[in-house]
Amino acid sequence: MQSLWLVSQLLVCLALGFVFAKRLPASLTKICFKVLPYFSYILLIAIAFEFSELLTELPYPAQILNTSITIAFLTSIGAFGCCYLLFKWADFQPSSGRVSTELVIKSLINISYAFFALAAGYLLHYSFTQMGLSVQISTWHLLLVFMFLIGLDLAYSPLDRSWLNWKILLVPAGCIAGSCVAAIAYSFWNPDIHLKDLIMLSQGYGFYSMSGVVITELRNAELGSIALMNDLFREIFAILLMYCAGWRYPRSAISAAGATAMDVTLPMVKQACGNDFIPHAMVSGFILSILAPVAVSVLAVI
């Protein structure tokens, strides 16, 4: 019953942000949009702070990192490959684009901010511990605020109804199916993690600021740690795929980007894939951003 209550909180906050977005005062909305790009880093600092307390209880931290990177790599490749096969079946030809070294460097710098936020959270916890201070941070309540802001952002996303066609919907479908296939494949490699848990971990779609907190609350800290690092590295692999193959296979690269396609990796889509593929990124990112917290939460409680 408590699990259902926690899941409903996430959905309600997301819905409230979406429904009331255009009813809020313009000044408040403006503040929310200014805060949103930085709020994920605030949440990451809080996550690292809270996870630092649990770090000593985790049996094999290095193994958790290795597991996270492996799942992230396989799900990214799985999404890319599955989307490629779907569009090949639909008889779509590869495209051609170009890449920029400047944007690659800028993107990698942005990713490094996430790692700096995690380090800051750990150092903050270490400092308080050395000073003998006991400080508690509620990552769950911060996540609820973040879900509200995400809902608000989705309400203002420039989606066009004409974009909702079956061809574009193959992009998120490829991400969902490819992620599941990758999780099933990894279950043969690492039987120590239940298949249901692997599928749950695969459904974060790069939404790292959500998955770690949700899975920690609904399951345990070990799986929550894997989820956090998995989706963080999944975003990194998405960026690498975008620049290495997005110019040739744009839809597959967008599929691998998961939920990040409508925000973090959107500038890369525009340059590496071209403006023609912005609808693919917006629709896929929109669908997966809404589906990720629902899928992760439901799979965590069943």
Tab-separated table of C-alpha atoms in Angstrom:
chain	number	residue	atom	x	y	z
A	1	MET	CA	0.000	0.000	0.000
A	2	GLN	CA	2.858	2.361	0.840
A	3	SER	CA	4.471	1.617	-2.534
A	4	LEU	CA	1.284	2.587	-4.382
A	5	TRP	CA	1.126	5.794	-2.370
A	6	LEU	CA	4.683	6.704	-3.367
A	7	VAL	CA	4.000	5.936	-7.035
A	8	SER	CA	0.819	8.027	-6.984
A	9	GLN	CA	2.778	10.974	-5.554
A	10	LEU	CA	5.097	10.957	-8.576
A	11	LEU	CA	2.240	10.803	-11.054
A	12	VAL	CA	0.214	13.477	-9.263
A	13	CYS	CA	3.155	15.922	-9.190
A	14	LEU	CA	3.859	15.307	-12.880
A	15	ALA	CA	0.185	15.814	-13.731
A	16	LEU	CA	-0.113	18.950	-11.576
A	17	GLY	CA	2.843	20.533	-13.353
A	18	PHE	CA	1.359	19.695	-16.750
A	19	VAL	CA	-2.224	20.788	-15.939
A	20	PHE	CA	-1.461	24.004	-14.066
A	21	ALA	CA	1.544	25.107	-16.135
A	22	LYS	CA	-0.329	27.750	-18.115
A	23	ARG	CA	-2.469	28.812	-15.161
A	24	LEU	CA	0.437	29.881	-12.972
A	25	PRO	CA	1.483	33.542	-12.807
A	26	ALA	CA	3.950	34.398	-15.561
A	27	SER	CA	6.549	35.531	-13.016
A	28	LEU	CA	6.393	32.191	-11.172
A	29	THR	CA	6.585	30.227	-14.412
A	30	LYS	CA	9.640	32.231	-15.444
A	31	ILE	CA	11.344	31.408	-12.135
A	32	CYS	CA	10.527	27.702	-12.580
A	33	PHE	CA	12.093	27.616	-16.042
A	34	LYS	CA	15.216	29.339	-14.715
A	35	VAL	CA	15.516	26.821	-11.872
A	36	LEU	CA	14.771	23.692	-13.935
A	37	PRO	CA	18.140	23.388	-15.782
A	38	TYR	CA	19.967	23.436	-12.436
A	39	PHE	CA	17.515	21.443	-10.343
A	40	SER	CA	18.784	18.085	-11.592
A	41	TYR	CA	22.231	18.985	-10.239
A	42	ILE	CA	20.705	19.967	-6.885
A	43	LEU	CA	18.934	16.623	-6.829
A	44	LEU	CA	22.147	14.798	-7.738
A	45	ILE	CA	23.979	16.478	-4.849
A	46	ALA	CA	21.196	15.365	-2.509
A	47	ILE	CA	21.253	11.828	-3.953
A	48	ALA	CA	25.021	11.546	-3.495
A	49	PHE	CA	24.672	12.937	0.042
A	50	GLU	CA	22.054	10.337	0.942
A	51	PHE	CA	23.810	7.486	-0.838
A	52	SER	CA	27.048	8.320	1.018
A	53	GLU	CA	25.335	7.232	4.221
A	54	LEU	CA	24.499	3.895	2.626
A	55	LEU	CA	27.824	3.401	0.838
A	56	THR	CA	29.430	1.617	3.772
A	57	GLU	CA	26.498	-0.813	3.859
A	58	LEU	CA	26.855	-1.816	0.218
A	59	PRO	CA	28.908	-5.026	-0.106
A	60	TYR	CA	30.751	-4.425	-3.416
A	61	PRO	CA	30.735	-0.780	-4.644
A	62	ALA	CA	33.132	-1.537	-7.525
A	63	GLN	CA	30.892	-4.334	-8.732
A	64	ILE	CA	27.902	-1.979	-8.684
A	65	LEU	CA	29.785	0.443	-10.948
A	66	ASN	CA	30.770	-2.346	-13.331
A	67	THR	CA	27.198	-3.654	-13.452
A	68	SER	CA	25.847	-0.148	-14.109
A	69	ILE	CA	28.213	0.536	-16.995
A	70	THR	CA	27.482	-2.853	-18.576
A	71	ILE	CA	23.694	-2.410	-18.381
A	72	ALA	CA	23.998	1.154	-19.720
A	73	PHE	CA	26.103	0.015	-22.666
A	74	LEU	CA	23.868	-2.925	-23.554
A	75	THR	CA	20.607	-0.979	-23.288
A	76	SER	CA	22.019	1.867	-25.396
A	77	ILE	CA	23.195	-0.538	-28.089
A	78	GLY	CA	19.951	-2.491	-27.783
A	79	ALA	CA	17.825	0.621	-28.332
A	80	PHE	CA	20.013	1.703	-31.263
A	81	GLY	CA	19.925	-1.715	-32.906
A	82	CYS	CA	16.215	-2.345	-32.369
A	83	CYS	CA	15.270	1.047	-33.802
A	84	TYR	CA	17.545	0.424	-36.788
A	85	LEU	CA	15.805	-2.902	-37.480
A	86	LEU	CA	12.337	-1.338	-37.130
A	87	PHE	CA	13.119	1.396	-39.651
A	88	LYS	CA	14.828	-1.045	-41.977
A	89	TRP	CA	11.619	-3.090	-41.855
A	90	ALA	CA	9.711	0.131	-42.631
A	91	ASP	CA	12.051	0.655	-45.606
A	92	PHE	CA	13.649	3.907	-44.418
A	93	GLN	CA	17.075	4.708	-45.757
A	94	PRO	CA	19.992	6.034	-43.647
A	95	SER	CA	20.554	9.777	-43.635
A	96	SER	CA	23.612	11.978	-43.740
A	97	GLY	CA	24.577	14.899	-41.530
A	98	ARG	CA	27.600	16.491	-39.938
A	99	VAL	CA	29.168	16.914	-36.505
A	100	SER	CA	31.013	19.681	-34.713
A	101	THR	CA	33.990	19.230	-32.412
A	102	GLU	CA	32.914	22.307	-30.491
A	103	LEU	CA	29.497	20.857	-29.662
A	104	VAL	CA	31.023	17.478	-28.750
A	105	ILE	CA	33.314	19.159	-26.231
A	106	LYS	CA	30.473	21.291	-24.878
A	107	SER	CA	28.288	18.215	-24.413
A	108	LEU	CA	30.995	16.291	-22.580
A	109	ILE	CA	31.543	19.313	-20.309
A	110	ASN	CA	27.810	19.343	-19.509
A	111	ILE	CA	27.956	15.636	-18.632
A	112	SER	CA	30.933	16.314	-16.339
A	113	TYR	CA	28.718	18.662	-14.323
A	114	ALA	CA	26.670	15.651	-13.227
A	115	PHE	CA	29.790	13.929	-11.907
A	116	PHE	CA	30.862	17.127	-10.144
A	117	ALA	CA	27.424	17.279	-8.505
A	118	LEU	CA	27.795	13.693	-7.279
A	119	ALA	CA	31.280	14.464	-5.938
A	120	ALA	CA	29.975	17.607	-4.223
A	121	GLY	CA	27.272	15.600	-2.474
A	122	TYR	CA	29.783	13.043	-1.254
A	123	LEU	CA	32.217	15.715	-0.040
A	124	LEU	CA	29.384	17.559	1.700
A	125	HIS	CA	28.414	14.415	3.592
A	126	TYR	CA	32.060	13.720	4.452
A	127	SER	CA	32.509	17.274	5.780
A	128	PHE	CA	29.427	17.061	7.993
A	129	THR	CA	30.562	13.675	9.289
A	130	GLN	CA	33.999	15.049	10.179
A	131	MET	CA	32.377	17.937	12.037
A	132	GLY	CA	30.134	15.557	13.943
A	133	LEU	CA	26.956	16.997	12.401
A	134	SER	CA	23.962	14.844	11.558
A	135	VAL	CA	22.120	16.302	8.569
A	136	GLN	CA	19.227	14.660	6.750
A	137	ILE	CA	18.195	15.539	3.176
A	138	SER	CA	14.926	14.253	1.719
A	139	THR	CA	15.693	13.317	-1.869
A	140	TRP	CA	12.133	12.079	-2.257
A	141	HIS	CA	10.595	15.501	-1.637
A	142	LEU	CA	13.132	17.083	-3.967
A	143	LEU	CA	12.151	14.518	-6.609
A	144	LEU	CA	8.486	15.463	-6.213
A	145	VAL	CA	9.375	19.101	-6.875
A	146	PHE	CA	11.445	18.001	-9.872
A	147	MET	CA	8.532	15.968	-11.270
A	148	PHE	CA	6.313	19.051	-10.982
A	149	LEU	CA	8.876	21.097	-12.912
A	150	ILE	CA	9.152	18.340	-15.537
A	151	GLY	CA	5.373	18.377	-15.966
A	152	LEU	CA	5.459	22.141	-16.374
A	153	ASP	CA	8.214	21.858	-18.975
A	154	LEU	CA	6.315	19.176	-20.904
A	155	ALA	CA	3.243	21.422	-21.048
A	156	TYR	CA	5.284	24.085	-22.843
A	157	SER	CA	7.104	21.664	-25.144
A	158	PRO	CA	6.475	22.642	-28.788
A	159	LEU	CA	4.840	19.372	-29.827
A	160	ASP	CA	2.814	19.307	-33.035
A	161	ARG	CA	-0.070	16.871	-33.498
A	162	SER	CA	1.163	16.125	-36.995
A	163	TRP	CA	4.259	14.570	-35.440
A	164	LEU	CA	2.209	11.787	-33.863
A	165	ASN	CA	2.424	9.284	-36.683
A	166	TRP	CA	3.421	5.637	-36.570
A	167	LYS	CA	6.768	6.263	-38.264
A	168	ILE	CA	7.971	8.668	-35.567
A	169	LEU	CA	6.513	6.460	-32.828
A	170	LEU	CA	8.865	3.685	-33.964
A	171	VAL	CA	11.703	5.661	-32.307
A	172	PRO	CA	10.467	5.344	-28.678
A	173	ALA	CA	9.149	1.853	-29.490
A	174	GLY	CA	12.679	0.852	-30.506
A	175	CYS	CA	14.063	2.274	-27.244
A	176	ILE	CA	11.541	0.385	-25.104
A	177	ALA	CA	11.920	-2.925	-26.939
A	178	GLY	CA	15.695	-2.678	-27.308
A	179	SER	CA	16.147	-1.884	-23.615
A	180	CYS	CA	14.076	-4.927	-22.642
A	181	VAL	CA	15.966	-7.198	-25.038
A	182	ALA	CA	19.278	-5.949	-23.630
A	183	ALA	CA	18.091	-6.607	-20.062
A	184	ILE	CA	17.063	-10.158	-20.994
A	185	ALA	CA	20.425	-10.753	-22.690
A	186	TYR	CA	22.304	-9.472	-19.634
A	187	SER	CA	20.307	-11.804	-17.350
A	188	PHE	CA	22.164	-14.760	-18.914
A	189	TRP	CA	25.471	-13.027	-18.220
A	190	ASN	CA	24.672	-11.997	-14.648
A	191	PRO	CA	22.104	-14.360	-13.086
A	192	ASP	CA	22.690	-12.774	-9.653
A	193	ILE	CA	20.180	-10.022	-10.526
A	194	HIS	CA	16.596	-11.095	-11.142
A	195	LEU	CA	15.295	-10.577	-14.667
A	196	LYS	CA	12.422	-8.393	-13.391
A	197	ASP	CA	14.932	-6.130	-11.664
A	198	LEU	CA	17.053	-5.890	-14.804
A	199	ILE	CA	14.020	-4.917	-16.879
A	200	MET	CA	13.132	-2.337	-14.206
A	201	LEU	CA	16.658	-0.894	-14.392
A	202	SER	CA	16.473	-0.783	-18.186
A	203	GLN	CA	13.344	1.377	-18.181
A	204	GLY	CA	14.969	4.535	-16.781
A	205	TYR	CA	15.874	5.670	-20.333
A	206	GLY	CA	18.642	7.972	-19.033
A	207	PHE	CA	16.363	9.739	-16.500
A	208	TYR	CA	19.036	9.354	-13.787
A	209	SER	CA	17.729	12.034	-11.416
A	210	MET	CA	14.508	10.042	-11.063
A	211	SER	CA	15.372	6.344	-11.248
A	212	GLY	CA	17.917	6.220	-8.424
A	213	VAL	CA	15.613	7.853	-5.907
A	214	VAL	CA	12.503	5.881	-6.894
A	215	ILE	CA	14.198	2.487	-6.824
A	216	THR	CA	15.939	3.269	-3.521
A	217	GLU	CA	12.596	4.230	-1.972
A	218	LEU	CA	10.634	1.303	-3.395
A	219	ARG	CA	13.296	-1.425	-3.369
A	220	ASN	CA	16.749	-0.983	-1.824
A	221	ALA	CA	19.881	1.162	-1.878
A	222	GLU	CA	21.944	-1.303	-3.922
A	223	LEU	CA	19.517	-1.372	-6.845
A	224	GLY	CA	19.019	2.378	-6.450
A	225	SER	CA	22.765	2.931	-6.807
A	226	ILE	CA	22.878	0.751	-9.912
A	227	ALA	CA	19.919	2.658	-11.386
A	228	LEU	CA	21.517	6.041	-10.771
A	229	MET	CA	24.854	5.141	-12.346
A	230	ASN	CA	23.231	3.106	-15.125
A	231	ASP	CA	21.115	6.010	-16.362
A	232	LEU	CA	23.960	8.480	-15.929
A	233	PHE	CA	26.245	6.360	-18.113
A	234	ARG	CA	23.370	5.727	-20.500
A	235	GLU	CA	23.211	9.446	-21.158
A	236	ILE	CA	26.949	9.462	-21.829
A	237	PHE	CA	26.676	6.552	-24.281
A	238	ALA	CA	23.760	8.344	-25.968
A	239	ILE	CA	25.924	11.390	-26.594
A	240	LEU	CA	28.754	9.261	-27.958
A	241	LEU	CA	26.391	7.377	-30.277
A	242	MET	CA	24.864	10.645	-31.451
A	243	TYR	CA	28.224	11.920	-32.646
A	244	CYS	CA	29.647	8.618	-33.833
A	245	ALA	CA	26.593	7.345	-35.727
A	246	GLY	CA	23.808	9.942	-35.518
A	247	TRP	CA	24.888	11.602	-38.758
A	248	ARG	CA	24.302	8.284	-40.574
A	249	TYR	CA	21.563	6.640	-38.471
A	250	PRO	CA	19.737	9.558	-36.840
A	251	ARG	CA	16.579	7.742	-35.746
A	252	SER	CA	18.560	4.971	-34.071
A	253	ALA	CA	20.768	7.485	-32.261
A	254	ILE	CA	17.681	9.379	-31.048
A	255	SER	CA	16.209	6.100	-29.822
A	256	ALA	CA	19.385	5.362	-27.860
A	257	ALA	CA	19.160	8.836	-26.278
A	258	GLY	CA	15.933	7.806	-24.541
A	259	ALA	CA	14.271	10.431	-22.370
A	260	THR	CA	17.169	12.847	-22.896
A	261	ALA	CA	16.296	13.325	-26.573
A	262	MET	CA	13.991	16.275	-25.851
A	263	ASP	CA	16.381	18.148	-23.558
A	264	VAL	CA	20.046	17.270	-22.981
A	265	THR	CA	20.784	15.697	-26.358
A	266	LEU	CA	18.383	17.855	-28.415
A	267	PRO	CA	21.141	20.326	-29.503
A	268	MET	CA	23.157	17.323	-30.711
A	269	VAL	CA	20.154	15.987	-32.624
A	270	LYS	CA	19.772	19.346	-34.339
A	271	GLN	CA	23.379	19.443	-35.476
A	272	ALA	CA	24.395	15.816	-35.968
A	273	CYS	CA	21.067	14.628	-37.421
A	274	GLY	CA	19.532	17.816	-38.826
A	275	ASN	CA	16.361	19.830	-38.206
A	276	ASP	CA	14.229	17.216	-39.980
A	277	PHE	CA	14.720	14.888	-37.012
A	278	ILE	CA	13.776	17.315	-34.239
A	279	PRO	CA	10.163	15.970	-34.273
A	280	HIS	CA	11.522	12.455	-33.732
A	281	ALA	CA	13.558	13.644	-30.744
A	282	MET	CA	10.756	15.725	-29.222
A	283	VAL	CA	8.099	13.004	-29.505
A	284	SER	CA	10.394	10.191	-28.371
A	285	GLY	CA	11.791	12.194	-25.444
A	286	PHE	CA	8.306	13.327	-24.417
A	287	ILE	CA	6.867	9.800	-24.397
A	288	LEU	CA	9.838	8.252	-22.603
A	289	SER	CA	10.041	11.071	-20.016
A	290	ILE	CA	6.463	10.311	-19.003
A	291	LEU	CA	6.813	6.530	-19.286
A	292	ALA	CA	10.083	6.213	-17.333
A	293	PRO	CA	8.813	7.084	-13.818
A	294	VAL	CA	5.640	5.056	-14.411
A	295	ALA	CA	7.452	1.960	-15.722
A	296	VAL	CA	10.194	2.054	-13.073
A	297	SER	CA	7.696	2.561	-10.240
A	298	VAL	CA	5.294	-0.155	-11.383
A	299	LEU	CA	8.083	-2.681	-11.986
A	300	ALA	CA	9.544	-1.865	-8.565
A	301	VAL	CA	6.345	-2.746	-6.695
A	302	ILE	CA	5.035	-5.789	-8.605
